[in-house]
Coordinates of C-alpha atoms in Angstrom, one line a residue:
M58 CA 44.5 -114.7 23.9
G59 CA 43.2 -118.3 23.3
G60 CA 43.0 -117.7 19.7
L61 CA 46.5 -116.1 19.5
L62 CA 48.3 -118.9 21.6
K63 CA 46.3 -121.9 20.6
G64 CA 48.7 -124.8 19.9
E65 CA 51.7 -122.7 20.8
T66 CA 54.3 -124.9 22.6
D67 CA 57.2 -122.5 22.7
V68 CA 57.2 -121.3 26.4
H69 CA 59.3 -118.3 25.4
K70 CA 56.6 -116.9 23.1
W71 CA 54.3 -117.1 26.1
K72 CA 56.8 -115.3 28.2
R73 CA 57.4 -112.5 25.5
I74 CA 53.7 -111.8 25.2
M75 CA 53.4 -111.7 28.9
K76 CA 56.2 -109.2 29.2
S77 CA 55.1 -107.1 26.4
E78 CA 54.9 -103.3 26.9
I79 CA 51.5 -103.1 25.5
W80 CA 50.1 -104.1 28.9
E81 CA 51.3 -100.8 30.2
A82 CA 49.7 -98.8 27.3
K83 CA 47.4 -96.1 28.6
D84 CA 44.6 -96.2 26.0
D85 CA 41.0 -96.3 27.5
S86 CA 39.4 -96.9 24.2
V87 CA 41.0 -100.4 23.5
L88 CA 41.7 -103.2 25.8
P89 CA 45.4 -104.2 25.8
V90 CA 44.7 -107.6 25.1
L91 CA 42.7 -106.8 22.0
R92 CA 45.5 -104.5 20.7
L93 CA 48.1 -107.3 21.2
S94 CA 46.0 -109.7 19.3
Y95 CA 45.7 -107.1 16.5
N96 CA 49.5 -106.7 16.5
H97 CA 50.0 -110.3 15.7
L98 CA 48.1 -110.4 12.7
S99 CA 49.7 -110.4 9.4
S100 CA 49.6 -107.1 7.3
N101 CA 46.8 -108.6 5.0
L102 CA 44.7 -109.7 7.9
K103 CA 45.1 -106.3 9.5
Q104 CA 43.8 -104.5 6.3
C105 CA 40.8 -107.0 6.0
F106 CA 39.9 -106.5 9.6
A107 CA 40.2 -102.6 9.4
Y108 CA 38.0 -102.7 6.4
C109 CA 35.1 -104.0 8.7
S110 CA 35.3 -100.8 10.8
M111 CA 33.0 -99.2 8.1
F112 CA 30.2 -101.5 9.2
P113 CA 27.8 -100.1 11.9
K114 CA 28.1 -101.5 15.3
S115 CA 26.3 -104.8 15.8
D116 CA 25.7 -104.9 11.9
A117 CA 25.4 -108.4 10.6
F118 CA 27.5 -109.2 7.5
D119 CA 27.8 -112.2 5.0
K120 CA 31.1 -114.0 4.8
N121 CA 31.0 -114.3 1.0
Q122 CA 30.1 -110.7 0.5
L123 CA 32.8 -109.6 2.6
T124 CA 35.4 -111.5 0.8
K125 CA 34.2 -109.9 -2.5
L126 CA 35.0 -106.4 -1.0
W127 CA 38.3 -107.6 0.2
M128 CA 39.0 -108.8 -3.4
A129 CA 37.9 -105.5 -4.9
Q130 CA 40.5 -103.8 -2.7
E131 CA 43.2 -106.4 -3.6
F132 CA 43.7 -107.0 0.1
I133 CA 44.0 -110.8 -0.7
L134 CA 47.4 -112.1 -1.8
T135 CA 46.8 -114.7 -4.6
K136 CA 48.5 -117.9 -4.9
K137 CA 49.4 -120.1 -7.9
N138 CA 46.6 -122.7 -8.6
E139 CA 44.3 -121.3 -5.7
K140 CA 41.3 -119.4 -6.2
T141 CA 41.2 -115.9 -4.7
E142 CA 37.9 -116.6 -3.0
D143 CA 39.4 -119.7 -1.1
I144 CA 42.3 -117.6 0.2
G145 CA 39.8 -114.9 1.2
S146 CA 37.8 -117.6 3.0
D147 CA 40.9 -118.6 4.8
Y148 CA 41.5 -115.0 5.9
F149 CA 38.0 -114.9 7.3
N150 CA 38.3 -118.1 9.1
N151 CA 41.6 -117.0 10.6
L152 CA 39.9 -114.0 12.0
E153 CA 36.9 -115.9 13.2
K154 CA 39.2 -118.4 15.1
R155 CA 40.8 -115.4 17.0
F156 CA 37.3 -114.2 17.8
F157 CA 37.5 -111.0 15.8
F158 CA 34.1 -112.2 14.3
E159 CA 31.3 -114.1 15.9
I160 CA 28.3 -115.7 14.5
S161 CA 25.2 -113.4 14.8
S162 CA 22.6 -114.4 17.4
D163 CA 19.9 -113.2 15.0
D164 CA 21.0 -115.1 11.8
S165 CA 23.4 -118.2 12.1
T166 CA 24.5 -117.6 8.5
K167 CA 25.9 -114.2 9.2
Y168 CA 28.5 -112.7 11.4
R169 CA 29.1 -109.5 13.5
M170 CA 31.9 -108.0 15.5
H171 CA 31.6 -107.5 19.3
D172 CA 31.4 -103.8 20.2
L173 CA 34.8 -103.8 21.7
I174 CA 36.2 -105.5 18.8
H175 CA 34.4 -102.8 16.6
D176 CA 36.1 -100.2 18.6
L177 CA 39.4 -101.7 18.1
A178 CA 38.8 -101.8 14.4
Q179 CA 37.9 -98.0 14.3
S180 CA 40.9 -97.3 16.3
M181 CA 43.3 -99.1 14.0
A182 CA 41.7 -98.0 10.7
H183 CA 41.8 -94.3 11.3
P184 CA 42.5 -92.1 9.2
F185 CA 42.2 -94.2 6.0
F186 CA 38.8 -95.7 7.0
S187 CA 36.0 -93.6 8.1
Q188 CA 32.3 -93.5 9.1
V189 CA 30.3 -90.4 8.5
K190 CA 27.1 -90.2 10.8
D191 CA 24.3 -87.6 11.2
E192 CA 25.3 -86.4 14.8
R193 CA 28.2 -84.1 13.6
P194 CA 28.5 -80.3 13.9
M195 CA 27.6 -78.4 10.6
S196 CA 30.4 -75.8 10.3
T197 CA 33.0 -75.8 7.4
K198 CA 33.0 -78.7 5.0
K199 CA 36.2 -80.5 6.1
E200 CA 35.4 -79.9 9.8
S201 CA 31.9 -81.3 9.4
L202 CA 33.0 -84.6 8.1
S203 CA 36.3 -85.1 9.9
L204 CA 37.7 -86.4 6.8
K205 CA 41.2 -85.9 5.4
E206 CA 42.7 -86.0 2.0
N207 CA 44.3 -89.4 2.6
S208 CA 40.9 -90.9 3.6
R209 CA 40.3 -93.9 1.2
H210 CA 37.3 -95.8 2.4
V211 CA 34.1 -94.2 3.7
S212 CA 30.7 -95.4 4.9
L213 CA 27.9 -92.9 5.0
L214 CA 25.3 -93.6 7.6
C215 CA 23.3 -90.4 7.3
K216 CA 19.6 -90.3 6.3
E217 CA 20.2 -87.4 3.9
V218 CA 23.1 -88.3 1.9
E219 CA 23.3 -85.8 -1.1
Q220 CA 25.2 -83.1 0.7
P221 CA 27.6 -85.4 2.4
I222 CA 28.5 -87.0 -0.8
L223 CA 29.3 -83.6 -2.4
E224 CA 31.6 -82.9 0.6
I225 CA 33.3 -86.3 0.4
V226 CA 34.0 -85.9 -3.3
D227 CA 35.5 -82.4 -2.6
T228 CA 37.5 -83.7 0.2
S229 CA 38.9 -87.2 -0.9
K230 CA 39.6 -87.3 -4.5
K231 CA 41.3 -90.6 -4.2
L232 CA 38.5 -92.4 -2.6
R233 CA 38.4 -96.1 -3.2
T234 CA 35.3 -97.2 -1.3
L235 CA 31.9 -95.5 -0.8
V236 CA 29.2 -97.4 0.8
F237 CA 25.9 -96.8 2.6
P238 CA 25.3 -99.5 5.1
A239 CA 22.1 -98.0 6.5
G240 CA 19.1 -99.8 5.3
H241 CA 16.8 -96.8 4.8
L242 CA 15.8 -95.5 1.4
K243 CA 18.4 -92.9 -0.1
A244 CA 18.1 -90.1 -2.5
F245 CA 21.4 -89.2 -4.1
G246 CA 20.0 -86.1 -6.2
H247 CA 22.7 -84.3 -8.2
A248 CA 25.5 -85.7 -6.2
L249 CA 25.8 -89.0 -7.9
Q250 CA 26.8 -87.4 -11.3
K251 CA 29.8 -86.0 -9.3
V252 CA 30.9 -89.3 -8.0
F253 CA 31.1 -90.7 -11.6
D254 CA 32.8 -87.5 -12.9
E255 CA 35.4 -87.1 -10.1
L256 CA 36.1 -90.2 -8.2
S257 CA 38.2 -91.8 -10.8
Y258 CA 39.9 -94.1 -8.1
I259 CA 36.8 -95.6 -6.7
R260 CA 36.8 -99.5 -6.5
V261 CA 33.7 -100.3 -4.4
L262 CA 30.5 -98.3 -5.1
D263 CA 27.3 -99.2 -3.2
L264 CA 24.1 -97.5 -4.5
S265 CA 21.6 -100.1 -3.1
S266 CA 18.3 -99.3 -1.2
S267 CA 18.1 -95.9 -3.2
T268 CA 15.6 -94.1 -5.5
L269 CA 17.9 -94.9 -8.3
K270 CA 16.0 -95.2 -11.6
K271 CA 18.7 -94.6 -14.2
L272 CA 22.4 -95.1 -14.2
P273 CA 24.5 -92.2 -15.8
K274 CA 26.4 -93.1 -18.9
S275 CA 29.4 -91.6 -17.3
I276 CA 29.9 -94.7 -15.3
E277 CA 32.3 -95.6 -18.0
K278 CA 34.8 -93.3 -16.4
L279 CA 35.2 -95.4 -13.5
K280 CA 38.0 -97.7 -14.9
L281 CA 39.1 -98.9 -11.7
L282 CA 35.6 -100.1 -10.4
R283 CA 35.5 -103.6 -9.2
Y284 CA 32.5 -103.8 -7.1
L285 CA 28.9 -102.1 -7.8
N286 CA 25.9 -102.8 -5.8
L287 CA 22.6 -101.7 -7.4
C288 CA 20.3 -103.9 -5.2
K289 CA 16.9 -102.8 -4.1
T290 CA 16.6 -99.9 -6.8
E291 CA 14.0 -99.1 -9.3
I292 CA 16.4 -99.2 -12.2
K293 CA 14.8 -100.5 -15.5
K294 CA 17.7 -100.6 -17.8
L295 CA 21.5 -100.6 -17.7
P296 CA 23.3 -98.3 -20.0
N297 CA 25.7 -100.1 -22.3
S298 CA 28.3 -97.9 -20.9
I299 CA 28.4 -100.0 -17.7
C300 CA 30.6 -102.5 -19.7
R301 CA 33.5 -100.2 -20.1
P302 CA 34.8 -100.5 -16.5
Y303 CA 36.7 -103.6 -17.5
N304 CA 37.9 -104.4 -14.1
L305 CA 34.4 -104.9 -12.7
E306 CA 34.4 -108.3 -10.7
T307 CA 31.0 -108.0 -8.7
L308 CA 27.8 -106.7 -10.3
K309 CA 24.9 -106.9 -7.8
L310 CA 21.3 -106.5 -9.0
L311 CA 19.2 -108.2 -6.6
G312 CA 15.8 -106.9 -5.8
C313 CA 15.5 -104.9 -8.9
P314 CA 11.9 -105.6 -10.0
W315 CA 11.7 -103.8 -13.3
L316 CA 15.1 -104.9 -14.6
F317 CA 14.4 -107.6 -17.5
K318 CA 17.4 -107.1 -19.8
L319 CA 21.1 -107.0 -19.6
P320 CA 23.3 -104.6 -21.8
R321 CA 24.4 -105.9 -25.2
D322 CA 28.2 -105.7 -24.6
L323 CA 28.1 -107.5 -21.2
A324 CA 30.7 -109.9 -22.6
D325 CA 33.1 -107.2 -22.6
L326 CA 33.5 -107.3 -18.9
T327 CA 35.9 -110.1 -19.1
N328 CA 36.9 -109.7 -15.4
L329 CA 33.3 -110.2 -14.2
R330 CA 33.1 -112.9 -11.5
Y331 CA 29.8 -112.4 -9.9
L332 CA 26.5 -111.4 -11.6
E333 CA 23.9 -111.5 -8.9
L334 CA 20.2 -111.4 -10.1
D335 CA 17.1 -112.8 -8.6
E336 CA 15.8 -116.2 -9.5
M337 CA 12.9 -114.4 -11.0
F338 CA 15.2 -112.8 -13.5
W339 CA 16.7 -115.9 -14.7
S340 CA 13.1 -117.5 -15.1
V341 CA 11.7 -114.6 -16.9
V342 CA 14.5 -113.4 -19.2
C343 CA 14.3 -115.3 -22.7
I344 CA 17.8 -114.5 -24.0
L345 CA 21.1 -113.3 -22.6
P346 CA 23.5 -110.9 -24.4
P347 CA 25.8 -112.6 -27.1
N348 CA 29.2 -114.3 -26.4
I349 CA 28.4 -114.8 -22.8
G350 CA 31.4 -117.3 -23.0
R351 CA 34.0 -114.7 -22.9
L352 CA 33.2 -114.2 -19.2
T353 CA 35.6 -116.9 -18.4
S354 CA 35.9 -115.8 -14.8
L355 CA 32.2 -115.8 -14.0
H356 CA 31.1 -117.9 -11.0
N357 CA 27.4 -117.9 -11.4
L358 CA 25.3 -118.3 -14.6
H359 CA 22.1 -119.7 -13.4
A360 CA 20.4 -120.0 -16.8
F361 CA 21.6 -120.5 -20.4
H362 CA 19.3 -120.7 -23.4
V363 CA 20.8 -122.5 -26.3
G364 CA 20.5 -120.6 -29.6
C365 CA 21.2 -121.4 -33.2
E366 CA 23.2 -118.5 -34.0
T367 CA 26.8 -117.7 -33.3
G368 CA 27.2 -116.3 -29.8
Y369 CA 24.2 -118.1 -28.4
R370 CA 25.3 -121.7 -28.9
L371 CA 26.1 -124.3 -26.4
E372 CA 29.9 -123.9 -26.9
E373 CA 29.8 -120.7 -25.1
L374 CA 30.1 -122.7 -22.0
K375 CA 33.2 -124.3 -22.9
N376 CA 35.7 -122.1 -21.1
M377 CA 33.5 -121.0 -18.2
V378 CA 35.2 -123.5 -15.8
Y379 CA 34.5 -121.5 -12.7
L380 CA 30.8 -121.9 -12.7
T381 CA 29.3 -122.7 -9.3
G382 CA 26.0 -123.4 -7.8
T383 CA 23.0 -124.0 -10.3
L384 CA 23.4 -124.3 -14.2
H385 CA 20.0 -124.4 -16.1
I386 CA 20.4 -125.3 -19.8
S387 CA 17.2 -124.7 -21.7
K388 CA 16.2 -125.2 -25.4
L389 CA 18.6 -128.2 -25.8
E390 CA 16.8 -129.0 -29.1
N391 CA 19.0 -126.3 -30.5
A392 CA 22.2 -128.1 -29.4
A393 CA 24.6 -128.8 -32.1
T394 CA 28.4 -129.3 -31.1
V395 CA 27.4 -130.5 -27.6
G396 CA 30.8 -131.9 -26.4
D397 CA 32.1 -128.3 -26.6
A398 CA 30.0 -127.4 -23.5
N399 CA 32.7 -129.2 -21.5
L400 CA 30.5 -129.7 -18.4
K401 CA 32.7 -132.6 -17.2
D402 CA 35.5 -130.1 -16.1
K403 CA 33.1 -127.7 -14.3
E404 CA 33.9 -129.1 -10.8
W405 CA 32.0 -126.4 -8.7
L406 CA 28.8 -126.9 -10.1
Q407 CA 26.2 -128.3 -7.7
K408 CA 23.1 -128.6 -9.6
V409 CA 22.6 -129.1 -13.4
V410 CA 19.2 -128.8 -15.1
Y411 CA 18.6 -130.3 -18.7
E412 CA 15.6 -128.9 -20.4
W413 CA 14.1 -129.3 -24.0
S414 CA 11.3 -127.2 -25.1
N415 CA 7.8 -128.4 -24.4
Q416 CA 6.7 -128.9 -27.9
N417 CA 6.2 -131.6 -30.5
I418 CA 9.3 -132.7 -32.3
N419 CA 9.8 -135.3 -34.9
T420 CA 10.1 -138.7 -33.5
Q421 CA 13.4 -139.3 -35.2
D422 CA 14.9 -136.8 -33.0
K423 CA 14.9 -139.1 -30.0
A424 CA 18.3 -140.6 -30.9
R425 CA 19.8 -137.0 -31.2
E426 CA 18.3 -136.2 -27.7
E427 CA 20.0 -139.2 -26.3
E428 CA 23.3 -138.3 -27.8
V429 CA 23.2 -134.7 -26.5
L430 CA 22.3 -135.8 -23.0
E431 CA 25.0 -138.5 -23.2
E432 CA 27.8 -135.9 -24.0
L433 CA 26.5 -133.3 -21.4
Q434 CA 27.9 -135.5 -18.6
P435 CA 28.5 -133.4 -15.4
H436 CA 31.5 -133.5 -13.2
S437 CA 31.4 -136.2 -10.6
N438 CA 30.9 -133.5 -7.8
V439 CA 27.5 -132.5 -9.0
R440 CA 24.8 -133.1 -6.3
E441 CA 21.6 -132.6 -8.2
V442 CA 20.5 -133.5 -11.6
H443 CA 17.1 -132.5 -13.1
I444 CA 15.8 -133.4 -16.6
F445 CA 12.7 -131.8 -18.3
H446 CA 10.9 -132.7 -21.5
Y447 CA 13.5 -135.3 -22.6
R448 CA 12.3 -137.5 -25.4
G449 CA 15.0 -140.1 -25.5
I450 CA 14.2 -143.6 -24.6
E451 CA 17.4 -144.5 -22.7
L452 CA 18.9 -142.4 -19.9
P453 CA 22.5 -141.5 -20.2
T454 CA 25.1 -144.1 -19.1
W455 CA 26.6 -141.6 -16.6
M456 CA 23.4 -141.8 -14.7
K457 CA 23.6 -145.6 -14.6
N458 CA 27.0 -146.7 -14.1
G459 CA 27.8 -145.1 -10.8
Q460 CA 29.9 -142.1 -12.0
L461 CA 27.9 -139.6 -10.0
Q462 CA 28.7 -140.8 -6.5
N463 CA 27.9 -137.5 -4.9
L464 CA 24.5 -137.2 -6.2
V465 CA 22.0 -136.2 -3.7
A466 CA 18.8 -135.4 -5.7
I467 CA 17.3 -136.5 -9.1
S468 CA 14.2 -135.1 -10.7
L469 CA 12.5 -136.3 -14.2
K470 CA 9.8 -134.5 -15.4
H471 CA 7.7 -134.9 -18.8
C472 CA 10.2 -137.6 -20.1
A473 CA 7.8 -138.8 -22.6
R474 CA 9.5 -141.9 -23.9
T475 CA 11.4 -143.4 -21.0
K476 CA 10.0 -146.9 -20.1
I477 CA 12.6 -148.3 -17.7
L478 CA 14.4 -146.3 -15.0
N479 CA 17.7 -147.6 -13.9
L480 CA 19.8 -145.4 -11.7
G481 CA 22.6 -147.7 -10.6
Q482 CA 24.2 -147.4 -7.3
L483 CA 24.0 -144.0 -5.6
P484 CA 25.2 -144.2 -2.0
K485 CA 24.4 -140.5 -1.2
L486 CA 21.0 -140.3 -3.1
K487 CA 18.4 -138.6 -0.8
E488 CA 15.6 -137.4 -2.9
V489 CA 13.9 -138.7 -6.2
R490 CA 11.0 -137.0 -8.1
L491 CA 9.3 -138.5 -11.1
K492 CA 6.4 -136.5 -12.6
N493 CA 4.4 -137.0 -16.0
M494 CA 6.3 -140.0 -17.0
Q495 CA 3.6 -141.1 -19.5
V496 CA 5.3 -144.4 -20.6
L497 CA 7.4 -145.3 -17.6
E498 CA 6.6 -148.8 -16.6
E499 CA 9.2 -150.1 -14.1
W500 CA 12.1 -148.6 -11.9
Q501 CA 14.3 -151.6 -12.4
E502 CA 17.0 -152.3 -9.8
E503 CA 18.8 -155.2 -8.4
Q504 CA 17.2 -155.7 -5.2
Q505 CA 20.0 -154.9 -2.9
E506 CA 20.0 -152.7 0.2
E507 CA 23.1 -150.7 -0.8
H508 CA 21.5 -149.3 -3.9
Y509 CA 20.0 -146.5 -2.1
P510 CA 20.9 -146.5 1.5
S511 CA 20.4 -142.7 2.0
L512 CA 17.2 -142.1 0.2
K513 CA 14.8 -140.2 2.3
K514 CA 12.2 -138.7 -0.1
L515 CA 10.3 -140.4 -3.1
K516 CA 7.6 -138.4 -5.0
I517 CA 6.0 -139.9 -8.0
S518 CA 3.0 -138.4 -9.8
H519 CA 1.2 -138.8 -13.1
C520 CA 2.8 -142.0 -14.1
P521 CA -0.1 -143.9 -15.5
K522 CA 1.8 -147.1 -16.7
L523 CA 4.2 -147.5 -13.7
T524 CA 3.7 -151.1 -12.3
K525 CA 6.9 -151.7 -10.4
L526 CA 9.1 -149.9 -7.8
P527 CA 12.1 -151.3 -5.7
C528 CA 10.5 -153.1 -2.8
F529 CA 12.6 -151.7 -0.1
F530 CA 14.3 -148.5 0.9
P531 CA 15.9 -148.6 4.5
K532 CA 15.7 -144.9 5.1
L533 CA 12.8 -143.5 3.2
D534 CA 10.6 -141.3 5.4
H535 CA 8.6 -139.2 2.9
L536 CA 6.7 -141.1 0.2
K537 CA 4.2 -139.4 -2.1
I538 CA 2.4 -141.3 -4.9
K539 CA -0.1 -139.7 -7.1
K540 CA -2.2 -140.7 -9.9
C541 CA -0.3 -144.0 -10.8
D542 CA -3.1 -145.9 -12.3
L543 CA -1.4 -149.4 -12.5
L544 CA 0.7 -149.3 -9.4
E545 CA -0.3 -152.0 -6.9
T546 CA 2.4 -152.0 -4.3
I547 CA 4.5 -149.4 -2.4
P548 CA 8.1 -150.0 -1.0
L549 CA 8.6 -151.1 2.5
A550 CA 10.2 -148.4 4.4
P551 CA 10.3 -146.7 7.9
L552 CA 7.9 -143.8 6.8
T553 CA 7.1 -140.9 8.7
N554 CA 5.2 -138.9 6.1
I555 CA 2.8 -140.8 3.6
T556 CA 0.7 -139.4 0.8
L557 CA -1.2 -141.5 -1.6
V558 CA -3.7 -139.9 -3.8
D559 CA -5.7 -141.1 -6.9
N560 CA -4.3 -144.7 -7.4
P561 CA -7.0 -147.0 -8.2
L562 CA -5.3 -150.4 -7.9
L563 CA -3.0 -149.6 -5.1
K564 CA -3.3 -152.6 -2.6
H565 CA -0.6 -153.0 0.0
L566 CA 3.0 -152.5 1.0
N567 CA 5.6 -154.6 -0.8
E568 CA 6.6 -157.6 1.6
D569 CA 8.9 -159.5 -0.9
L570 CA 12.2 -158.5 0.7
P571 CA 15.4 -159.5 -1.3
V572 CA 17.1 -162.6 0.0
G573 CA 19.5 -161.6 2.9
I574 CA 17.7 -158.4 3.8
V575 CA 16.1 -158.2 7.3
Y576 CA 13.6 -155.3 7.7
K577 CA 14.2 -153.6 11.0
Q578 CA 11.2 -151.5 11.9
R579 CA 12.5 -148.0 13.4
P580 CA 10.8 -146.4 16.4
E581 CA 10.6 -143.0 14.7
E582 CA 7.1 -141.5 14.7
T583 CA 5.0 -141.1 11.6
R584 CA 3.5 -137.7 11.6
E585 CA 1.4 -137.1 8.6
V586 CA -0.7 -139.7 6.4
K587 CA -3.0 -138.7 3.7
I588 CA -4.7 -141.3 1.6
S589 CA -7.4 -140.3 -1.0
N590 CA -9.1 -142.3 -3.6
C591 CA -7.3 -145.6 -3.2
P592 CA -10.3 -147.8 -3.1
E593 CA -8.3 -151.0 -3.2
L594 CA -5.9 -150.3 -0.5
L595 CA -6.3 -153.0 2.0
K596 CA -4.1 -151.9 5.3
L597 CA -1.8 -149.4 6.6
P598 CA 1.7 -150.1 8.3
D599 CA 1.2 -151.0 12.0
F600 CA 3.9 -148.6 13.1
L601 CA 2.2 -145.2 12.4
Y602 CA 2.2 -142.5 15.0
L603 CA 0.1 -139.6 13.9
D604 CA -0.2 -135.9 14.1
K605 CA -2.2 -135.7 11.0
L606 CA -4.6 -138.3 9.5
E607 CA -6.8 -138.0 6.3
I608 CA -8.6 -140.9 4.9
I609 CA -10.9 -140.2 1.9
G610 CA -12.5 -142.6 -0.6
C611 CA -10.6 -145.8 0.7
R612 CA -13.6 -148.3 1.2
S613 CA -11.3 -151.4 1.8
L614 CA -8.8 -149.8 4.2
T615 CA -8.1 -151.3 7.5
A616 CA -5.5 -150.5 10.3
S617 CA -4.7 -151.9 13.6
W618 CA -5.0 -148.9 15.9
E619 CA -3.7 -148.6 19.3
K620 CA -3.8 -145.7 21.8
E621 CA -0.2 -144.8 21.4
N622 CA -0.8 -144.4 17.6
V623 CA -3.1 -141.5 17.9
E624 CA -2.4 -140.0 21.4
D625 CA -0.8 -136.9 19.6
L626 CA -3.3 -136.6 16.9
Q627 CA -4.2 -132.9 15.9
H628 CA -6.1 -133.1 12.6
L629 CA -8.5 -135.9 11.5
A630 CA -10.3 -136.1 8.1
M631 CA -12.4 -138.9 7.1
D632 CA -15.5 -139.7 4.9
T633 CA -16.1 -143.5 5.3
Y634 CA -14.7 -145.9 7.8
I635 CA -15.7 -149.6 8.6
D636 CA -14.9 -149.6 12.3
D637 CA -15.4 -147.1 15.2
K638 CA -12.3 -148.2 16.9
L639 CA -10.2 -145.2 15.9
L640 CA -12.9 -142.9 17.1
S641 CA -13.0 -144.5 20.6
L642 CA -9.3 -144.4 20.8
I643 CA -9.3 -140.6 20.4
H644 CA -12.0 -139.9 23.0
G645 CA -10.9 -137.3 25.3
N646 CA -8.0 -136.4 23.1
N647 CA -6.8 -132.9 24.2
T648 CA -4.4 -132.5 21.0
L649 CA -7.2 -132.8 18.5
H650 CA -8.0 -129.4 17.2
S651 CA -9.4 -129.6 13.6
G652 CA -11.4 -132.2 11.4
D653 CA -13.4 -132.7 8.4
F654 CA -16.0 -135.6 8.6
K655 CA -18.0 -135.6 5.4
H656 CA -20.5 -138.4 5.2
L657 CA -18.8 -140.2 7.9
Q658 CA -20.2 -143.6 8.7
C659 CA -19.0 -145.7 11.7
K660 CA -19.9 -149.2 12.8
V661 CA -20.9 -148.7 16.4
S662 CA -21.7 -151.3 19.0
S663 CA -25.1 -152.3 19.6
Q664 CA -25.1 -150.9 23.1
M665 CA -24.1 -147.5 21.8
A666 CA -26.9 -147.7 19.1
K667 CA -29.5 -148.1 21.8
H668 CA -28.2 -145.1 23.7
P669 CA -27.3 -142.2 21.4
K670 CA -26.5 -139.9 24.2
S671 CA -23.4 -142.2 25.2
Q672 CA -22.4 -141.6 21.6
S673 CA -22.3 -138.0 21.7
S674 CA -20.4 -137.9 24.9
L675 CA -17.9 -140.2 23.5
Y676 CA -17.3 -137.9 20.5
P677 CA -18.1 -134.4 21.7
W678 CA -15.9 -132.8 19.1
L679 CA -18.1 -134.1 16.3
G680 CA -21.0 -132.0 17.3
T681 CA -24.6 -132.9 17.9
S682 CA -25.7 -133.6 14.1

């Protein structure tokens, strides 16, 4: 009732609902107030809600997947200049606000229906929507399933499905949905062939979690099919005939470990919106079917390998304006007409990866690579940019001139010729990763606090010529620097996690703050510090509060320890230390449960040296040796 009348200021509507005849209805199966709420839904929302009656009670479902099912049945009224998915999301939110859906207690990313709401859905859905369960009398076919000829949507919850499928096909020739929500492994036997031969009106077909190894070629008969789920099957190859149901919008192939190739005529599925495959598939597959650019409605194309031949060139991406999520473009050395990729207009892309092959290429190609990357500017909505094996000297202007104001993460790996890094002002940037930048010398920025006000993670490794970093990051809490041979200082920041490994010249924190910036030490507790093979490092910050501490191969290191710094210490690893103060502070520490003390050396007081027994009682967790 709260969802129904929220924001309603017309007192007459409240009175009409109060006086409604539905309160006098004698139906023990559904509460009157729930029926009243259902009656006030629009016809489209009623259909969408009734469709959920096919789920088992307490079943958790995904919002986006449910929207795809609604789309397959054309329950969503499309509007000009609006994506069907967005309208479907509004439908879902409307039902959630009225408490028809609630967040699952087991998984906060999924939803479920309360048992009373589920009873309402089943009551309103009959006879067009039906569940078939094991607990049913086995007499004549029609009586055993309780189906009628006008049944349109069926979910089969039986463990043995072959015989029920045969009965369903004989009873409901105009079936539009056949799903199997139960998670147990299913064997379709000979019944599957009959589905393809006779259910010509089918729109949603779920064959997931089954022993299916091969899809019949007769699938081409299902001209109206819009949603096909083949997840968690042992299928190895898709017949090319799967490209004949031209209305197909969703093809789910998650959890198919033996599938490494897509049918050659995939581009014929011009209405395909979702091609769901595991990340493993995208990382292993070397080549996609040709002319993938004809799939102009496709929302997810995680990887595109640029080829030299027609049908495989970068221009295939030009009209794929609905791409969302991640797009990994590899083999960019084959790029010719770069501007035709039209990345700037793909406003729903969140992450773009630019990758050249890891191979030696003529040094004269560096100008061409700079041109390619410059022309592949993404939309300003992009949140992550990753660049691998780039051999240009300069980074593109769109990474330096502040056009990507929504950028959250940057990763540069194996960029062999980049000497100067300049990223401009990026107010939302939270993470930077630099790896194997062999000639990188300097991260060059104007020393102003507003350049990276949100940066929280910085990871730099295998940059042997790097000598300079920005001196201050106001919110940096995770810092990892590994194998930077010439780096002497690390940025000043309120760190909570520090890893410094194999940095032979690293000495201290940068204390040369820009004019006008005052560093305010935050009280947040540092949890992990790992410092290995940094022999010149002189001191640690004074504000460390530790859960885990490892100091190996740091002969010059000192620290100002206090009891509060180590009272929660759980793990300690050391090989050489010049003062016994730290060890004395953790005497009697009940939280310490692991340690590694190879060749531990301590300066101990003369009194303790004279009385070894007192030393063993002070550090009982070290053992007697």
